[in-house]
Short mmCIF file of C-alpha atoms in Angstrom, two decimals:
data_model
loop_
_atom_site.label_atom_id
_atom_site.label_comp_id
_atom_site.label_asym_id
_atom_site.label_seq_id
_atom_site.Cartn_x
_atom_site.Cartn_y
_atom_site.Cartn_z
CA MET A 1 -1.71 -5.11 4.41
CA THR A 2 -2.85 -8.53 5.40
CA ARG A 3 -4.80 -11.25 3.61
CA LEU A 4 -6.38 -12.96 6.63
CA GLN A 5 -9.08 -15.52 6.14
CA GLN A 6 -8.58 -15.53 2.32
CA PRO A 7 -11.13 -17.88 0.82
CA ALA A 8 -10.17 -20.96 -1.35
CA ASP A 9 -11.57 -19.40 -4.43
CA ALA A 10 -9.47 -16.30 -4.25
CA ALA A 11 -7.03 -15.45 -7.03
CA GLY A 12 -3.72 -17.23 -6.36
CA ALA A 13 -5.10 -19.36 -3.64
CA GLY A 14 -4.78 -22.63 -5.40
CA GLY A 15 -8.05 -23.88 -4.16
CA ALA A 16 -6.94 -23.56 -0.51
CA ALA A 17 -8.22 -21.15 2.17
CA SER A 18 -5.44 -19.29 4.04
CA ALA A 19 -4.24 -20.91 7.21
CA ASP A 20 -4.60 -17.86 9.37
CA ASP A 21 -8.03 -16.46 9.82
CA PHE A 22 -9.06 -13.19 11.60
CA TYR A 23 -8.42 -14.66 15.12
CA SER A 24 -5.04 -16.34 14.63
CA GLY A 25 -3.71 -13.63 12.29
CA THR A 26 -4.53 -10.71 14.70
CA ARG A 27 -3.35 -12.63 17.62
CA ALA A 28 0.04 -13.17 15.88
CA ALA A 29 0.15 -9.50 15.04
CA LEU A 30 -0.42 -8.48 18.76
CA ALA A 31 2.30 -11.00 19.67
CA GLY A 32 4.78 -9.09 17.49
CA GLY A 33 3.82 -5.62 18.63
CA THR A 34 1.22 -4.68 15.92
CA THR A 35 -2.03 -3.29 17.21
CA THR A 36 -3.88 -2.80 14.01
CA VAL A 37 -4.13 -4.63 10.71
CA LEU A 38 -5.45 -3.40 7.28
CA ASN A 39 -6.97 -6.32 5.43
CA LEU A 40 -7.79 -6.89 1.76
CA ALA A 41 -11.34 -7.64 1.13
CA ALA A 42 -11.91 -9.12 -2.23
CA PRO A 43 -15.24 -9.84 -3.84
CA ARG A 44 -16.28 -13.13 -5.30
CA PRO A 45 -16.90 -13.39 -9.07
CA GLY A 46 -20.01 -11.31 -9.84
CA GLU A 47 -20.40 -10.04 -6.20
CA PRO A 48 -21.25 -6.40 -5.72
CA LEU A 49 -18.40 -4.56 -3.97
CA VAL A 50 -20.73 -3.38 -1.04
CA ALA A 51 -21.93 -6.81 -0.50
CA ALA A 52 -18.46 -8.12 -0.48
CA PHE A 53 -17.45 -5.48 2.16
CA ASP A 54 -20.33 -6.37 4.34
CA ARG A 55 -19.53 -10.14 4.15
CA TRP A 56 -15.94 -9.46 5.16
CA ARG A 57 -16.99 -7.06 8.01
CA GLU A 58 -19.12 -9.92 9.35
CA LEU A 59 -16.26 -12.49 9.00
CA ALA A 60 -13.86 -10.21 10.85
CA ASP A 61 -16.06 -8.78 13.59
CA GLU A 62 -16.52 -12.01 15.30
CA LYS A 63 -12.80 -12.93 15.41
CA VAL A 64 -10.47 -10.02 15.44
CA CYS A 65 -8.35 -9.54 18.63
CA CYS A 66 -7.06 -6.10 17.52
CA ASP A 67 -8.50 -3.16 15.67
CA TYR A 68 -8.69 -3.39 11.84
CA GLY A 69 -9.62 -1.66 8.69
CA LEU A 70 -10.36 -2.96 5.13
CA HIS A 71 -9.09 -2.19 1.68
CA VAL A 72 -11.38 -3.47 -1.09
CA ALA A 73 -10.14 -5.00 -4.29
CA ILE A 74 -11.40 -3.83 -7.63
CA THR A 75 -11.30 -6.91 -9.76
CA SER A 76 -13.15 -5.39 -12.86
CA TRP A 77 -14.60 -2.23 -14.10
CA THR A 78 -18.26 -1.97 -15.07
CA ASP A 79 -20.84 0.82 -15.33
CA LYS A 80 -21.69 0.14 -11.60
CA THR A 81 -18.14 0.20 -10.19
CA ALA A 82 -17.89 3.87 -9.84
CA ALA A 83 -21.12 4.17 -7.72
CA GLU A 84 -20.10 1.12 -5.55
CA ILE A 85 -16.71 2.75 -4.86
CA SER A 86 -18.46 6.01 -3.88
CA GLN A 87 -20.82 4.15 -1.66
CA LEU A 88 -18.06 2.32 0.19
CA CYS A 89 -16.28 5.47 0.90
CA SER A 90 -19.11 7.60 1.92
CA GLU A 91 -21.17 4.88 3.81
CA ARG A 92 -18.67 2.15 4.77
CA GLY A 93 -15.58 3.85 5.72
CA VAL A 94 -13.30 2.54 2.96
CA ASN A 95 -10.72 4.95 1.60
CA SER A 96 -8.36 2.68 -0.38
CA PHE A 97 -8.85 0.26 -3.30
CA LYS A 98 -6.39 -2.32 -4.71
CA MET A 99 -6.05 -3.23 -8.30
CA SER A 100 -3.81 -5.85 -10.12
CA MET A 101 -1.83 -5.37 -13.29
CA ALA A 102 -1.45 -9.18 -13.54
CA ASP A 103 -3.09 -12.59 -13.24
CA VAL A 104 -6.83 -13.35 -13.31
CA HIS A 105 -7.93 -9.93 -12.12
CA GLN A 106 -5.64 -7.86 -14.41
CA LEU A 107 -7.10 -4.52 -15.31
CA SER A 108 -6.33 -2.81 -18.60
CA ASP A 109 -4.48 0.53 -18.50
CA ALA A 110 -7.80 2.07 -19.64
CA ASP A 111 -9.63 0.64 -16.61
CA LEU A 112 -6.83 1.70 -14.27
CA LEU A 113 -7.23 5.21 -15.58
CA LYS A 114 -10.94 5.05 -14.75
CA VAL A 115 -10.20 3.75 -11.23
CA PHE A 116 -7.50 6.28 -10.61
CA THR A 117 -9.72 9.10 -11.75
CA HIS A 118 -12.63 7.98 -9.52
CA CYS A 119 -10.39 7.47 -6.53
CA LYS A 120 -9.11 10.98 -6.76
CA LYS A 121 -12.60 12.30 -7.11
CA ILE A 122 -13.74 10.66 -3.73
CA GLY A 123 -10.40 11.19 -1.97
CA ALA A 124 -9.39 7.66 -1.89
CA ILE A 125 -5.93 5.97 -2.20
CA ALA A 126 -5.37 3.77 -5.19
CA GLN A 127 -3.06 0.72 -4.57
CA ILE A 128 -1.52 -1.42 -7.23
CA HIS A 129 -0.16 -4.94 -7.48
CA ALA A 130 2.44 -4.03 -10.11
CA GLU A 131 3.58 -6.73 -12.53
CA ASN A 132 3.28 -6.97 -16.23
CA GLY A 133 0.55 -9.57 -16.66
CA ASP A 134 1.01 -10.20 -20.36
CA ALA A 135 4.86 -10.79 -19.98
CA VAL A 136 4.03 -13.13 -16.97
CA ARG A 137 1.45 -15.16 -18.97
CA GLU A 138 3.94 -15.55 -21.83
CA MET A 139 6.85 -16.66 -19.89
CA THR A 140 4.76 -18.93 -17.68
CA SER A 141 3.57 -20.76 -20.80
CA ARG A 142 6.99 -21.14 -22.21
CA LEU A 143 8.45 -22.45 -18.94
CA LEU A 144 5.64 -25.07 -18.44
CA SER A 145 6.18 -26.10 -22.01
CA ALA A 146 9.81 -26.50 -21.26
CA GLY A 147 9.16 -28.87 -18.47
CA VAL A 148 9.91 -26.24 -15.56
CA THR A 149 7.11 -27.00 -13.14
CA GLY A 150 8.71 -26.44 -9.63
CA PRO A 151 8.70 -23.25 -7.57
CA GLU A 152 11.74 -21.96 -9.36
CA GLY A 153 9.27 -21.26 -12.40
CA LEU A 154 7.67 -18.59 -10.18
CA ALA A 155 10.76 -16.59 -10.02
CA LEU A 156 11.73 -17.12 -13.62
CA SER A 157 8.29 -16.05 -14.94
CA ARG A 158 8.28 -12.87 -12.77
CA PRO A 159 11.76 -11.42 -12.97
CA GLU A 160 12.56 -7.99 -11.63
CA ALA A 161 12.08 -6.17 -14.88
CA VAL A 162 8.47 -7.22 -14.95
CA GLU A 163 7.71 -5.58 -11.67
CA ALA A 164 9.85 -2.42 -12.41
CA GLU A 165 8.09 -1.87 -15.74
CA ALA A 166 4.64 -2.25 -14.18
CA VAL A 167 5.58 0.20 -11.41
CA ARG A 168 6.77 2.75 -13.82
CA ARG A 169 3.53 2.40 -15.95
CA ALA A 170 1.34 2.62 -12.97
CA CYS A 171 3.03 5.79 -11.79
CA MET A 172 2.71 7.33 -15.12
CA LEU A 173 -0.96 6.42 -15.44
CA ALA A 174 -1.78 7.88 -11.94
CA ALA A 175 0.18 10.97 -12.68
CA GLN A 176 -1.84 11.60 -15.89
CA VAL A 177 -5.00 12.00 -13.83
CA GLY A 178 -3.28 13.39 -10.65
CA SER A 179 -4.22 10.46 -8.51
CA PRO A 180 -1.99 9.60 -5.46
CA LEU A 181 -0.68 6.01 -5.71
CA HIS A 182 0.53 3.39 -3.17
CA LEU A 183 2.57 0.39 -4.00
CA PRO A 184 2.03 -1.96 -1.01
CA HIS A 185 4.57 -4.78 -1.51
CA LEU A 186 7.57 -3.92 -3.60
CA SER A 187 10.12 -6.71 -3.82
CA SER A 188 12.92 -5.37 -5.93
CA PRO A 189 15.45 -2.43 -5.94
CA ALA A 190 14.57 -1.67 -9.56
CA ALA A 191 10.84 -1.30 -8.67
CA VAL A 192 11.75 1.01 -5.78
CA ASP A 193 13.94 3.00 -7.98
CA GLU A 194 10.91 3.58 -10.34
CA VAL A 195 9.04 4.92 -7.26
CA SER A 196 11.87 7.16 -6.38
CA ALA A 197 12.16 8.46 -9.96
CA ALA A 198 8.49 9.16 -10.02
CA ARG A 199 8.66 11.22 -6.96
CA ARG A 200 11.68 13.19 -8.37
CA ARG A 201 9.29 14.05 -11.27
CA GLY A 202 6.81 15.34 -8.79
CA HIS A 203 4.42 12.47 -8.72
CA ILE A 204 2.61 11.61 -5.48
CA VAL A 205 3.68 8.01 -4.98
CA TYR A 206 4.28 5.92 -1.90
CA GLY A 207 5.95 2.54 -1.58
CA ALA A 208 6.07 -0.19 1.04
CA VAL A 209 8.29 -3.27 1.57
CA THR A 210 7.38 -6.50 3.24
CA ALA A 211 9.33 -8.13 6.15
CA ALA A 212 10.10 -11.08 3.97
CA ALA A 213 11.68 -8.95 1.28
CA LEU A 214 13.86 -7.40 3.83
CA ALA A 215 15.00 -10.67 5.49
CA THR A 216 15.29 -13.37 2.79
CA ASP A 217 15.65 -13.85 -0.82
CA GLY A 218 14.67 -15.98 -3.80
CA THR A 219 17.51 -18.37 -3.86
CA HIS A 220 15.07 -20.62 -1.76
CA TYR A 221 13.04 -21.35 -4.93
CA TRP A 222 15.96 -23.57 -6.22
CA ASN A 223 16.21 -25.53 -2.92
CA ARG A 224 16.15 -29.21 -3.67
CA CYS A 225 13.49 -29.78 -1.09
CA TRP A 226 10.22 -29.11 -2.83
CA ARG A 227 8.32 -28.34 0.52
CA HIS A 228 11.05 -25.78 1.49
CA ALA A 229 11.02 -24.04 -1.92
CA ALA A 230 7.22 -23.91 -2.22
CA ALA A 231 6.99 -22.34 1.29
CA HIS A 232 8.49 -19.16 -0.29
CA VAL A 233 5.96 -18.80 -2.97
CA THR A 234 4.44 -15.29 -3.11
CA VAL A 235 3.92 -12.55 -5.63
CA PRO A 236 5.87 -10.56 -6.50
CA PRO A 237 8.31 -13.25 -5.81
CA LEU A 238 11.37 -12.92 -3.64
CA ARG A 239 14.36 -12.02 -5.62
CA PRO A 240 17.13 -14.51 -6.40
CA GLU A 241 19.94 -12.07 -6.06
CA PRO A 242 21.32 -12.60 -2.49
CA ALA A 243 22.17 -8.87 -2.16
CA THR A 244 18.47 -7.76 -2.68
CA PRO A 245 17.40 -7.82 1.06
CA ASP A 246 20.46 -5.64 2.04
CA ARG A 247 19.65 -3.16 -0.85
CA LEU A 248 16.02 -3.02 0.17
CA VAL A 249 16.96 -2.22 3.74
CA ASP A 250 19.12 0.63 2.52
CA LEU A 251 16.22 1.95 0.50
CA LEU A 252 13.93 1.73 3.54
CA ALA A 253 16.67 3.55 5.76
CA SER A 254 17.07 6.29 3.02
CA ASN A 255 13.39 7.15 2.76
CA ASP A 256 12.97 5.71 -0.67
CA LEU A 257 10.38 3.48 0.84
CA HIS A 258 7.86 5.14 3.17
CA CYS A 259 6.72 1.99 5.50
CA SER A 260 7.11 -1.54 6.18
CA ALA A 261 4.25 -4.18 5.52
CA SER A 262 3.66 -7.92 5.91
CA ASP A 263 1.19 -8.96 3.09
CA HIS A 264 0.54 -11.80 5.51
CA CYS A 265 -1.20 -14.70 3.89
CA THR A 266 0.05 -18.15 5.05
CA PHE A 267 -0.64 -21.82 3.86
CA THR A 268 0.38 -25.08 5.31
CA SER A 269 2.88 -27.43 3.46
CA GLU A 270 -0.12 -29.78 2.79
CA GLN A 271 -2.16 -26.92 1.13
CA ARG A 272 0.86 -26.05 -1.08
CA ALA A 273 1.32 -29.67 -2.14
CA VAL A 274 -1.49 -29.20 -4.70
CA GLY A 275 0.95 -27.46 -6.92
CA ARG A 276 3.72 -30.12 -6.77
CA ASP A 277 3.43 -30.63 -10.69
CA ASP A 278 2.56 -27.02 -11.65
CA PHE A 279 4.06 -23.94 -9.92
CA THR A 280 1.09 -21.89 -11.03
CA LYS A 281 -1.13 -23.88 -8.72
CA ILE A 282 0.85 -23.41 -5.58
CA PRO A 283 -0.97 -21.05 -3.11
CA GLN A 284 0.70 -17.70 -3.16
CA GLY A 285 1.53 -16.04 0.11
CA ILE A 286 3.84 -16.02 3.11
CA GLY A 287 3.82 -14.75 6.73
CA GLY A 288 5.22 -11.66 8.33
CA VAL A 289 2.56 -10.02 10.51
CA GLU A 290 4.18 -11.32 13.67
CA GLU A 291 7.72 -10.94 12.54
CA ARG A 292 7.68 -7.51 10.83
CA MET A 293 8.50 -5.17 13.81
CA ALA A 294 11.46 -7.44 14.86
CA ILE A 295 12.78 -7.78 11.29
CA VAL A 296 12.88 -4.03 10.84
CA TRP A 297 14.46 -3.37 14.11
CA GLU A 298 17.21 -6.12 13.44
CA LYS A 299 17.87 -5.34 9.80
CA VAL A 300 17.67 -1.53 10.02
CA VAL A 301 17.78 -0.04 13.65
CA ALA A 302 20.19 -2.64 15.24
CA GLN A 303 22.55 -2.02 12.37
CA GLY A 304 22.70 1.65 12.87
CA LYS A 305 20.95 2.60 9.69
CA MET A 306 17.72 3.98 11.35
CA ASP A 307 17.00 5.55 14.77
CA PRO A 308 14.15 4.53 16.90
CA MET A 309 12.09 7.58 15.88
CA ARG A 310 12.20 6.54 12.25
CA PHE A 311 11.41 3.02 13.29
CA VAL A 312 8.12 4.33 14.73
CA ALA A 313 7.43 6.29 11.52
CA VAL A 314 8.06 3.36 8.97
CA THR A 315 6.19 0.83 11.21
CA SER A 316 3.26 3.06 12.26
CA THR A 317 2.98 6.74 11.87
CA ASN A 318 3.45 6.97 8.14
CA ALA A 319 0.72 4.42 7.26
CA ALA A 320 -1.62 5.98 9.83
CA LYS A 321 -1.20 9.39 8.00
CA LEU A 322 -1.60 7.80 4.42
CA PHE A 323 -4.85 6.06 5.27
CA ASN A 324 -6.17 8.95 7.39
CA LEU A 325 -6.18 7.24 10.76
CA TYR A 326 -3.83 9.82 12.30
CA PRO A 327 -3.94 11.09 15.08
CA LYS A 328 -6.39 8.61 16.47
CA LYS A 329 -3.69 5.98 15.77
CA GLY A 330 -0.04 6.15 15.04
CA VAL A 331 0.87 8.53 17.85
CA VAL A 332 0.84 8.68 21.67
CA ALA A 333 -1.07 11.81 22.45
CA VAL A 334 -4.06 13.08 24.54
CA GLY A 335 -7.15 11.94 22.68
CA SER A 336 -5.53 9.17 20.69
CA ASP A 337 -6.34 5.52 21.20
CA ALA A 338 -4.31 4.01 24.05
CA ASP A 339 -2.21 1.68 21.83
CA LEU A 340 1.09 1.12 23.34
CA VAL A 341 3.98 -1.18 22.90
CA VAL A 342 6.95 -1.62 25.37
CA TRP A 343 9.64 -2.56 23.11
CA ASP A 344 12.85 -4.34 24.35
CA GLY A 345 15.40 -3.65 21.65
CA GLU A 346 18.15 -5.66 23.11
CA THR A 347 16.65 -9.01 23.87
CA SER A 348 17.18 -11.54 21.02
CA ARG A 349 15.20 -14.62 19.92
CA VAL A 350 15.33 -17.11 17.29
CA ILE A 351 12.32 -17.12 14.79
CA SER A 352 10.80 -20.48 14.29
CA ALA A 353 7.48 -22.11 13.19
CA SER A 354 7.57 -24.23 16.30
CA THR A 355 7.16 -21.20 18.49
CA HIS A 356 5.22 -18.63 16.44
CA HIS A 357 1.59 -17.88 16.87
CA GLN A 358 0.50 -18.54 13.33
CA ARG A 359 -1.23 -21.70 12.08
CA CYS A 360 1.28 -22.46 9.30
CA ASP A 361 3.97 -25.14 9.78
CA PHE A 362 6.84 -23.19 7.98
CA SER A 363 8.41 -19.88 8.47
CA VAL A 364 10.46 -18.15 5.75
CA PHE A 365 12.31 -16.48 8.57
CA GLU A 366 13.19 -19.91 10.27
CA GLY A 367 16.43 -19.86 12.28
CA GLN A 368 16.99 -16.13 12.04
CA THR A 369 18.19 -14.47 15.26
CA VAL A 370 16.60 -10.96 15.75
CA ARG A 371 16.83 -8.46 18.42
CA GLY A 372 13.53 -6.76 19.38
CA VAL A 373 10.64 -8.14 21.46
CA ALA A 374 7.27 -6.70 22.32
CA GLU A 375 7.29 -7.12 26.13
CA TRP A 376 3.96 -5.34 26.72
CA VAL A 377 1.36 -4.55 24.20
CA VAL A 378 -1.74 -2.54 25.06
CA SER A 379 -4.64 -2.08 22.51
CA ARG A 380 -7.12 0.77 23.28
CA GLY A 381 -6.11 0.41 26.95
CA ARG A 382 -6.43 -3.40 27.12
CA VAL A 383 -3.38 -5.40 27.84
CA CYS A 384 -2.91 -7.95 25.06
CA VAL A 385 0.73 -9.04 25.78
CA GLU A 386 2.04 -9.10 29.23
CA GLU A 387 5.88 -9.79 29.74
CA GLY A 388 5.85 -11.58 26.42
CA GLN A 389 2.77 -13.79 27.14
CA VAL A 390 -0.14 -13.28 24.64
CA ARG A 391 -3.48 -12.39 26.42
CA ALA A 392 -5.43 -11.66 23.31
CA VAL A 393 -9.22 -11.86 23.40
CA GLN A 394 -11.25 -13.00 20.46
CA ALA A 395 -13.74 -10.33 18.98
CA ALA A 396 -12.16 -7.61 21.22
CA GLY A 397 -10.99 -5.61 18.10
CA ARG A 398 -13.21 -3.11 16.34
CA PHE A 399 -13.54 -1.98 12.74
CA LEU A 400 -11.94 1.42 11.96
CA PRO A 401 -13.75 3.50 9.32
CA MET A 402 -11.19 5.53 7.22
CA ALA A 403 -12.49 8.78 5.84
CA GLY A 404 -11.38 10.00 2.34
CA PHE A 405 -9.21 12.95 1.53
CA ALA A 406 -6.36 12.18 3.98
CA PRO A 407 -4.81 15.67 4.58
CA THR A 408 -1.26 14.50 4.39
CA VAL A 409 -1.93 13.28 0.85
CA TYR A 410 -4.78 15.27 -0.57
CA LEU A 411 -3.84 18.88 0.50
CA ARG A 412 -0.74 18.17 -1.78
CA VAL A 413 -2.90 16.81 -4.43
CA GLN A 414 -5.27 19.77 -4.33
CA GLN A 415 -2.32 22.27 -4.36
CA ARG A 416 -0.90 20.48 -7.47
CA ASP A 417 -4.17 20.74 -9.36
CA LYS A 418 -4.29 24.52 -8.74
CA ALA A 419 -0.64 24.93 -9.87
CA ARG A 420 -1.14 22.63 -13.00
CA ALA A 421 -4.57 23.62 -14.04
CA PRO A 422 -4.46 23.47 -17.94
CA ARG A 423 -5.10 26.76 -19.73
CA SER A 424 -5.91 27.27 -23.34
CA VAL A 425 -3.88 29.66 -25.53
CA ASP A 426 -5.70 32.91 -26.28
CA ARG A 427 -5.49 33.21 -30.05
CA SER A 428 -8.09 35.98 -30.48
CA SER A 429 -7.27 38.82 -32.70
CA ALA A 430 -7.33 41.21 -29.72
CA ALA A 431 -4.60 39.07 -28.02
CA THR A 432 -2.27 38.29 -31.05
CA ASP A 433 -3.26 41.04 -33.57
CA GLY A 434 -3.32 38.01 -36.11
CA GLY A 435 0.17 38.69 -37.25
CA PRO A 436 3.16 36.35 -37.45
CA GLY A 437 5.06 38.41 -35.06
CA ALA A 438 2.63 37.86 -32.24
CA PRO A 439 4.49 36.85 -28.85
CA PRO A 440 4.39 33.16 -28.13
CA SER A 441 2.43 31.59 -25.39
CA VAL A 442 4.61 30.17 -22.51
CA ALA A 443 4.42 26.45 -22.22
CA PRO A 444 3.61 25.04 -18.86
CA LYS A 445 6.53 23.59 -16.82
CA GLU A 446 6.68 20.28 -15.21
CA PRO A 447 5.96 20.25 -11.41
CA PRO A 448 9.04 20.67 -9.29
CA SER A 449 10.67 17.64 -7.75
CA PRO A 450 9.95 16.83 -4.03
CA GLU A 451 13.46 18.01 -3.01
CA THR A 452 12.47 21.54 -3.87
CA GLU A 453 9.03 21.56 -2.02
CA THR A 454 7.63 21.61 1.41
CA ASP A 455 7.07 18.37 3.14
CA GLY A 456 3.27 18.46 2.96
CA THR A 457 2.90 19.12 6.71
CA VAL A 458 -0.58 19.62 7.91
CA PRO A 459 -1.79 21.12 11.03
CA PRO A 460 -2.72 18.83 13.88
CA GLN A 461 -6.37 17.68 13.82
CA PRO A 462 -8.49 16.61 16.81
CA PRO A 463 -9.04 12.91 17.03
CA SER A 464 -12.33 11.97 15.27
CA PRO A 465 -14.55 9.03 16.06
CA ALA A 466 -14.37 8.12 12.41
CA ALA A 467 -10.77 8.04 12.53
CA GLY A 468 -9.13 4.59 12.85
CA ASP A 469 -5.76 3.09 13.01
CA GLY A 470 -3.70 2.57 9.87
CA GLY A 471 -0.53 2.36 11.83
CA HIS A 472 0.76 -0.99 12.87
CA HIS A 473 1.82 -0.02 16.46
CA PRO A 474 1.78 3.12 18.51
CA SER A 475 4.46 5.86 18.16
CA SER A 476 5.96 8.52 20.26
CA PRO A 477 4.74 12.08 19.78
CA ASP A 478 6.11 13.62 16.59
CA THR A 479 9.04 15.83 16.79
CA PRO A 480 10.80 17.62 13.96
CA ASP A 481 13.43 14.92 13.93
CA SER A 482 11.09 11.99 14.49
CA GLY A 483 11.85 10.41 11.10
CA ASP A 484 8.30 10.94 10.18
CA ILE A 485 8.56 11.41 6.31
CA MET A 486 4.84 11.81 5.92
CA GLY A 487 4.79 15.32 7.60
CA SER A 488 5.10 16.23 11.22
CA ARG A 489 2.19 16.70 13.60
CA VAL A 490 3.85 19.95 14.85
CA PRO A 491 2.42 23.00 12.97
CA LYS A 492 4.92 25.03 11.14
CA ARG A 493 4.95 28.32 9.29
CA THR A 494 4.68 27.95 5.59
CA ALA A 495 7.73 29.89 4.86
CA VAL A 496 10.66 31.39 6.93
CA LYS A 497 13.52 33.10 5.22
CA VAL A 498 16.80 32.17 6.62
CA HIS A 499 20.16 33.26 5.17
CA ALA A 500 22.66 31.29 7.27
CA PRO A 501 20.83 28.70 9.49
CA PRO A 502 23.00 27.03 12.17
CA GLY A 503 24.78 24.09 10.69
CA GLY A 504 24.74 25.36 7.17
CA ARG A 505 22.14 25.30 4.49
CA SER A 506 19.30 22.78 4.24
CA ALA A 507 19.21 20.48 1.30
CA GLY A 508 15.31 20.48 1.44
CA SER A 509 12.85 18.05 2.83
CA PHE A 510 12.31 14.64 1.40
CA TRP A 511 8.45 14.92 0.46
#
């Protein structure tokens, strides 16, 4: 997810419009090997959701260099919200909605349940910014009263436990109504552990990690240079424990996280200076759309923790399937869009704000040496990067409608609903004879854990004009060992009885 062209009146913007608009942001994405972005479209106060979507479409269409889709933010719940969400899904090609559990657009648990229920009804994906807003407000007030006004206050007011609690609560609320849930920018191992625990309980939950969280940490908030410290301000914050990035890398490599993201929203040092005396006024957001692919390659693949096939899955295919954009995007196949990347995994480069393609003057990845360069990038058959040189064209990208009921997600949801349908106990005299010795009814069991289930594999579908690109760069055709944890494109029989397969018994699939 990106937040390109975020307006100055957006929550957490500190009165500053983001430095990267749809042109510079998508150009930077192509430079890094990303051929599609999914951007957040947030309404202004009082603005109808459909009108907000149309406004964002107009802003993007005239600038994007690559294909894009839109998530829509739900900032409040009214009597009209359900109808607006339905219209966006059926008429505008929106199949995911993002809510916040903190800050100015914090929704109550009751409202979240309403959103989750309606998202499930229309086949959409609910996304959550997970932090305990009440705890954040209280700790922020105490810190400011104590004279803590610098960027370190952000980390102190939003500790790991605040994120982990909200993730656990969001998973529980979504599970109560059987809604799938996506957490797009997890920043702490404790939060990821909650996602893993929810999946072990049988809940349909997906998690993503940002490039910044994989590559750097929150110790920078205590840097004596205010400009340096403020440049790392984002929410949820980077974690001050230096071992956190390595731990998140391991969680991505072990399938506890299903994909990588950027949450790209950049600001200049001058824009951030508005919060010099109050950390709550520092514009929130950092970069990553250009660096994401190289960071994942360097931190995970180059270290031997992930093979190139799983690299394709976590940077492209899994997201394409989650947002119902597969197989139009996220795979190299007949009928799919001609989105191709020639990736050089051996060439190294040093990341620097002086050479990146973004409009901000600081990079949280400054000075890091990474292996992995997009030598050639092709978007729908059009060469956008040639031997490392960007050849992007403004307004060449297109909007990608995303239909509801993504099969990889909702076939499993529907099967769960059948298996878990509530049944009342028959207490009629004919059934029990009315006596104290009547046989007891059997209580329903909790759903099985993912380790005991099939992987949610769905048969291949022909590319549809309404399908778009939720992946972030093209993938190779799926194979059984491709590392695609969202289900393979290769059709499989639903059950095969094997007593002694070669290599020993299987431990079961991840999903």
